[in-house]
Amino acid sequence: MKKLFHTTIAALASLIMLASLFTSCSKKTKLTPVEIKPIVYQTDNITVKVDPKLELLMIALRLAEVEPFSTNYYGQEYGQFVDGVDNLFAKQKDHPFVKEIKSRAKNYKESYRSTLAITQYISDDMTQMTIKQKEMPEILTSFWKGINLKQFIAQFNDFANSSNYARIWLLYEPHLKRQAIAEQDYQSSNKKCTDWISKYFFAADSSPDYMIYSSTLTAGNYFPLPLSDQKGKTVINQIAGAYWIKDNDWNYYNSTLNITVSYIYALIEKHWDLLSAELTRLTKSIYEENQITYKVTDSIVKGTAATLVSLVCSLDFDIAKENEEIGTAFKNAITTNNFYKDPDKLIALIEVYTSNRNTYPDFESFLINYLPQALKEL
């Protein structure tokens, strides 16, 4: 009996130890919140934002030597900021998060839109993902395919804390505010750009909002992000390099074109099932005709189509109509930069939209109801 009692106690102790072990293993790893307030300026329907999450990801891309983020081509004002970032983050080059990005980017040749979009699903304190593993949006999968979101956020959070990112942000906050104010000033002076986009692509009762993420770390490049929805309104999201100069028609036209490409790319992506077959056929024919040997991927098709459509649509913008040099240059860009031999065909195609706004109150309705069949004739 005594032996049985001891055996029972031993078994019970083992169960308690096992339960304790199981409980400790099943607890979620607690991450350290990163307390940084984004810099935000809003005027009418345009918000300019410097986002700590996006900035941190681009710093990691720079440390991972991913172009164009790793470039050293900066003007003096911005060069000092970038040199400071390089020095303060120098010890983080071997951080697991940076290594993960470097490994993924090694053979990656598609759009970094997928890379940067993940920051839209990270909580402001950098401790949680706002999406579940099974709900990962398709936009993320080309770069982040197979990523474990729990591991990702743990590495991202540790990268922020181990680098003392919150203190670095405070150090450079005056620069970041000046950068955002300059972007806001540029957008205000270029209000005719967003006004034209709202009027041209949207119905009067559904004009969009614009979220412009201002950053020094893009080396002057624009990067589109997926569309979002806020209180039933479409939000066009764009990362803008902090390099624009006011009172320059070329800059106004270029920024208009960049935002337009961002929007059209998102529409094509949204309705890919309707458009993929014909757009892929057209892109392959362009590549074959011009003896371009790159593999035609879905990303290349979307990018090519978005650029061509945006160039044609932007010819309707006042600056292109009033400035013959700009209008001619961008019409020529259809043939010289994008290798499409007959721009008049594309112009005639888009004129169906501009001439029939009662039938197609917005560009999305035109893209859904007219373009799939019309593309077959090109």
Tab-separated table of N, CA and C in Angstrom, residues 102-181:
chain	number	residue	atom	x	y	z
A	102	LYS	N	17.490	40.166	-46.516
A	102	LYS	CA	18.583	39.998	-47.483
A	102	LYS	C	18.441	38.680	-48.222
A	103	SER	N	18.060	37.641	-47.510
A	103	SER	CA	17.875	36.328	-48.125
A	103	SER	C	16.729	36.343	-49.129
A	104	ARG	N	15.629	36.989	-48.756
A	104	ARG	CA	14.461	37.036	-49.638
A	104	ARG	C	14.710	37.916	-50.867
A	105	ALA	N	15.473	38.985	-50.680
A	105	ALA	CA	15.695	39.936	-51.774
A	105	ALA	C	16.770	39.473	-52.746
A	106	LYS	N	17.539	38.463	-52.359
A	106	LYS	CA	18.694	38.043	-53.155
A	106	LYS	C	18.333	37.762	-54.606
A	107	ASN	N	17.260	37.027	-54.828
A	107	ASN	CA	16.866	36.679	-56.195
A	107	ASN	C	15.499	37.251	-56.565
A	108	TYR	N	15.071	38.266	-55.815
A	108	TYR	CA	13.742	38.834	-56.045
A	108	TYR	C	13.821	39.928	-57.099
A	109	LYS	N	13.019	39.816	-58.150
A	109	LYS	CA	13.103	40.766	-59.264
A	109	LYS	C	11.762	41.434	-59.564
A	110	GLU	N	10.816	41.268	-58.650
A	110	GLU	CA	9.514	41.868	-58.901
A	110	GLU	C	9.349	43.155	-58.094
A	111	SER	N	8.142	43.674	-58.044
A	111	SER	CA	7.887	44.972	-57.425
A	111	SER	C	8.080	44.927	-55.913
A	112	TYR	N	8.712	45.969	-55.356
A	112	TYR	CA	8.855	46.066	-53.913
A	112	TYR	C	7.590	46.579	-53.252
A	113	ARG	N	6.555	46.753	-54.037
A	113	ARG	CA	5.237	47.069	-53.481
A	113	ARG	C	4.820	45.995	-52.479
A	114	SER	N	5.094	44.745	-52.825
A	114	SER	CA	4.775	43.628	-51.936
A	114	SER	C	5.578	43.701	-50.645
A	115	THR	N	6.838	44.097	-50.755
A	115	THR	CA	7.715	44.187	-49.591
A	115	THR	C	7.219	45.247	-48.617
A	116	LEU	N	6.906	46.412	-49.149
A	116	LEU	CA	6.580	47.560	-48.306
A	116	LEU	C	5.156	47.499	-47.757
A	117	ALA	N	4.268	46.801	-48.446
A	117	ALA	CA	2.854	46.783	-48.054
A	117	ALA	C	2.625	46.122	-46.700
A	118	ILE	N	3.543	45.290	-46.249
A	118	ILE	CA	3.327	44.562	-44.992
A	118	ILE	C	3.211	45.509	-43.806
A	119	THR	N	3.799	46.707	-43.913
A	119	THR	CA	3.733	47.641	-42.789
A	119	THR	C	2.306	48.117	-42.526
A	120	GLN	N	1.432	47.983	-43.517
A	120	GLN	CA	0.034	48.374	-43.315
A	120	GLN	C	-0.705	47.418	-42.392
A	121	TYR	N	-0.070	46.287	-42.095
A	121	TYR	CA	-0.708	45.265	-41.250
A	121	TYR	C	0.046	45.058	-39.939
A	122	ILE	N	0.857	46.044	-39.542
A	122	ILE	CA	1.589	45.997	-38.283
A	122	ILE	C	0.972	47.027	-37.340
A	123	SER	N	0.728	46.652	-36.094
A	123	SER	CA	0.146	47.596	-35.131
A	123	SER	C	1.109	48.759	-34.894
A	124	ASP	N	0.565	49.887	-34.479
A	124	ASP	CA	1.389	51.087	-34.303
A	124	ASP	C	2.505	50.894	-33.278
A	125	ASP	N	2.264	50.040	-32.268
A	125	ASP	CA	3.311	49.825	-31.260
A	125	ASP	C	4.266	48.688	-31.642
A	126	MET	N	4.074	48.140	-32.857
A	126	MET	CA	4.970	47.128	-33.426
A	126	MET	C	5.030	45.837	-32.605
A	127	THR	N	3.900	45.461	-32.010
A	127	THR	CA	3.854	44.216	-31.230
A	127	THR	C	2.898	43.183	-31.821
A	128	GLN	N	2.085	43.562	-32.790
A	128	GLN	CA	1.080	42.640	-33.326
A	128	GLN	C	0.918	42.813	-34.827
A	129	MET	N	0.466	41.726	-35.466
A	129	MET	CA	0.009	41.805	-36.845
A	129	MET	C	-1.502	41.947	-36.814
A	130	THR	N	-2.040	42.789	-37.669
A	130	THR	CA	-3.489	42.999	-37.695
A	130	THR	C	-4.193	42.013	-38.623
A	131	ILE	N	-3.444	41.063	-39.170
A	131	ILE	CA	-4.009	39.992	-39.990
A	131	ILE	C	-3.556	38.655	-39.411
A	132	LYS	N	-4.315	37.616	-39.691
A	132	LYS	CA	-3.943	36.271	-39.255
A	132	LYS	C	-3.204	35.558	-40.381
A	133	GLN	N	-2.497	34.507	-40.002
A	133	GLN	CA	-1.684	33.774	-40.973
A	133	GLN	C	-2.513	33.325	-42.173
A	134	LYS	N	-3.719	32.817	-41.895
A	134	LYS	CA	-4.563	32.291	-42.964
A	134	LYS	C	-5.214	33.403	-43.789
A	135	GLU	N	-5.134	34.642	-43.300
A	135	GLU	CA	-5.791	35.756	-43.984
A	135	GLU	C	-4.797	36.659	-44.703
A	136	MET	N	-3.560	36.196	-44.890
A	136	MET	CA	-2.543	37.049	-45.505
A	136	MET	C	-2.979	37.479	-46.900
A	137	PRO	N	-3.041	38.790	-47.154
A	137	PRO	CA	-3.461	39.272	-48.477
A	137	PRO	C	-2.503	38.807	-49.573
A	138	GLU	N	-3.045	38.601	-50.753
A	138	GLU	CA	-2.237	38.117	-51.873
A	138	GLU	C	-1.108	39.075	-52.229
A	139	ILE	N	-1.323	40.378	-52.002
A	139	ILE	CA	-0.305	41.365	-52.334
A	139	ILE	C	1.013	41.085	-51.618
A	140	LEU	N	0.954	40.453	-50.441
A	140	LEU	CA	2.168	40.219	-49.659
A	140	LEU	C	2.944	38.978	-50.094
A	141	THR	N	2.277	38.073	-50.792
A	141	THR	CA	2.858	36.749	-50.951
A	141	THR	C	4.044	36.672	-51.907
A	142	SER	N	4.168	37.618	-52.853
A	142	SER	CA	5.285	37.479	-53.794
A	142	SER	C	6.630	37.654	-53.100
A	143	PHE	N	6.712	38.573	-52.136
A	143	PHE	CA	7.974	38.744	-51.403
A	143	PHE	C	7.989	37.956	-50.095
A	144	TRP	N	6.858	37.928	-49.398
A	144	TRP	CA	6.815	37.329	-48.057
A	144	TRP	C	6.262	35.913	-48.057
A	145	LYS	N	6.250	35.261	-49.186
A	145	LYS	CA	5.690	33.908	-49.285
A	145	LYS	C	6.315	32.984	-48.229
A	146	GLY	N	5.447	32.281	-47.496
A	146	GLY	CA	5.919	31.325	-46.503
A	146	GLY	C	6.337	31.940	-45.187
A	147	ILE	N	6.231	33.264	-45.054
A	147	ILE	CA	6.654	33.909	-43.812
A	147	ILE	C	5.721	33.522	-42.670
A	148	ASN	N	6.299	33.292	-41.507
A	148	ASN	CA	5.524	33.056	-40.286
A	148	ASN	C	5.301	34.419	-39.639
A	149	LEU	N	4.056	34.856	-39.580
A	149	LEU	CA	3.768	36.206	-39.117
A	149	LEU	C	4.171	36.440	-37.662
A	150	LYS	N	4.054	35.405	-36.824
A	150	LYS	CA	4.464	35.552	-35.420
A	150	LYS	C	5.972	35.764	-35.329
A	151	GLN	N	6.703	35.006	-36.112
A	151	GLN	CA	8.152	35.172	-36.123
A	151	GLN	C	8.538	36.510	-36.730
A	152	PHE	N	7.822	36.907	-37.779
A	152	PHE	CA	8.097	38.195	-38.429
A	152	PHE	C	7.961	39.342	-37.447
A	153	ILE	N	6.821	39.400	-36.732
A	153	ILE	CA	6.595	40.531	-35.835
A	153	ILE	C	7.556	40.490	-34.651
A	154	ALA	N	7.934	39.290	-34.227
A	154	ALA	CA	8.912	39.187	-33.135
A	154	ALA	C	10.267	39.746	-33.577
A	155	GLN	N	10.690	39.419	-34.785
A	155	GLN	CA	11.959	39.925	-35.307
A	155	GLN	C	11.891	41.430	-35.557
A	156	PHE	N	10.776	41.864	-36.113
A	156	PHE	CA	10.594	43.298	-36.401
A	156	PHE	C	10.637	44.098	-35.102
A	157	ASN	N	9.923	43.601	-34.085
A	157	ASN	CA	9.878	44.259	-32.779
A	157	ASN	C	11.260	44.289	-32.129
A	158	ASP	N	11.974	43.181	-32.221
A	158	ASP	CA	13.314	43.137	-31.630
A	158	ASP	C	14.277	44.057	-32.369
A	159	PHE	N	14.128	44.130	-33.696
A	159	PHE	CA	14.966	45.030	-34.493
A	159	PHE	C	14.761	46.473	-34.045
A	160	ALA	N	13.503	46.847	-33.770
A	160	ALA	CA	13.208	48.204	-33.306
A	160	ALA	C	13.806	48.470	-31.934
A	161	ASN	N	13.632	47.518	-31.017
A	161	ASN	CA	14.086	47.740	-29.646
A	161	ASN	C	15.591	47.608	-29.475
A	162	SER	N	16.188	46.624	-30.148
A	162	SER	CA	17.632	46.433	-29.997
A	162	SER	C	18.423	47.570	-30.633
A	163	SER	N	17.824	48.263	-31.589
A	163	SER	CA	18.495	49.394	-32.232
A	163	SER	C	18.222	50.718	-31.517
A	164	ASN	N	17.357	50.658	-30.482
A	164	ASN	CA	16.962	51.884	-29.773
A	164	ASN	C	16.276	52.864	-30.719
A	165	TYR	N	15.401	52.314	-31.524
A	165	TYR	CA	14.758	53.074	-32.593
A	165	TYR	C	13.976	54.281	-32.073
A	166	ALA	N	13.304	54.128	-30.930
A	166	ALA	CA	12.500	55.222	-30.387
A	166	ALA	C	13.367	56.449	-30.083
A	167	ARG	N	14.565	56.228	-29.562
A	167	ARG	CA	15.465	57.350	-29.257
A	167	ARG	C	16.040	57.949	-30.544
A	168	ILE	N	16.331	57.092	-31.522
A	168	ILE	CA	16.825	57.588	-32.808
A	168	ILE	C	15.761	58.456	-33.478
A	169	TRP	N	14.505	58.028	-33.385
A	169	TRP	CA	13.401	58.796	-33.958
A	169	TRP	C	13.345	60.197	-33.340
A	170	LEU	N	13.474	60.262	-32.012
A	170	LEU	CA	13.460	61.563	-31.339
A	170	LEU	C	14.613	62.443	-31.805
A	171	LEU	N	15.756	61.821	-32.031
A	171	LEU	CA	16.935	62.546	-32.487
A	171	LEU	C	16.698	63.207	-33.841
A	172	TYR	N	16.026	62.481	-34.735
A	172	TYR	CA	15.842	62.967	-36.099
A	172	TYR	C	14.440	63.520	-36.361
A	173	GLU	N	13.632	63.613	-35.319
A	173	GLU	CA	12.260	64.085	-35.515
A	173	GLU	C	12.187	65.472	-36.154
A	174	PRO	N	13.046	66.432	-35.783
A	174	PRO	CA	12.987	67.745	-36.466
A	174	PRO	C	13.186	67.630	-37.980
A	175	HIS	N	14.135	66.771	-38.406
A	175	HIS	CA	14.348	66.567	-39.841
A	175	HIS	C	13.107	65.952	-40.479
A	176	LEU	N	12.541	64.956	-39.818
A	176	LEU	CA	11.377	64.259	-40.372
A	176	LEU	C	10.174	65.193	-40.478
A	177	LYS	N	10.033	66.102	-39.517
A	177	LYS	CA	8.939	67.067	-39.574
A	177	LYS	C	9.147	68.052	-40.720
A	178	ARG	N	10.371	68.516	-40.893
A	178	ARG	CA	10.654	69.430	-42.016
A	178	ARG	C	10.357	68.747	-43.340
A	179	GLN	N	10.733	67.478	-43.418
A	179	GLN	CA	10.488	66.686	-44.624
A	179	GLN	C	8.986	66.584	-44.907
A	180	ALA	N	8.202	66.303	-43.866
A	180	ALA	CA	6.748	66.171	-44.033
A	180	ALA	C	6.104	67.503	-44.398
A	181	ILE	N	6.568	68.573	-43.776
A	181	ILE	CA	6.025	69.905	-44.077
A	181	ILE	C	6.329	70.285	-45.524
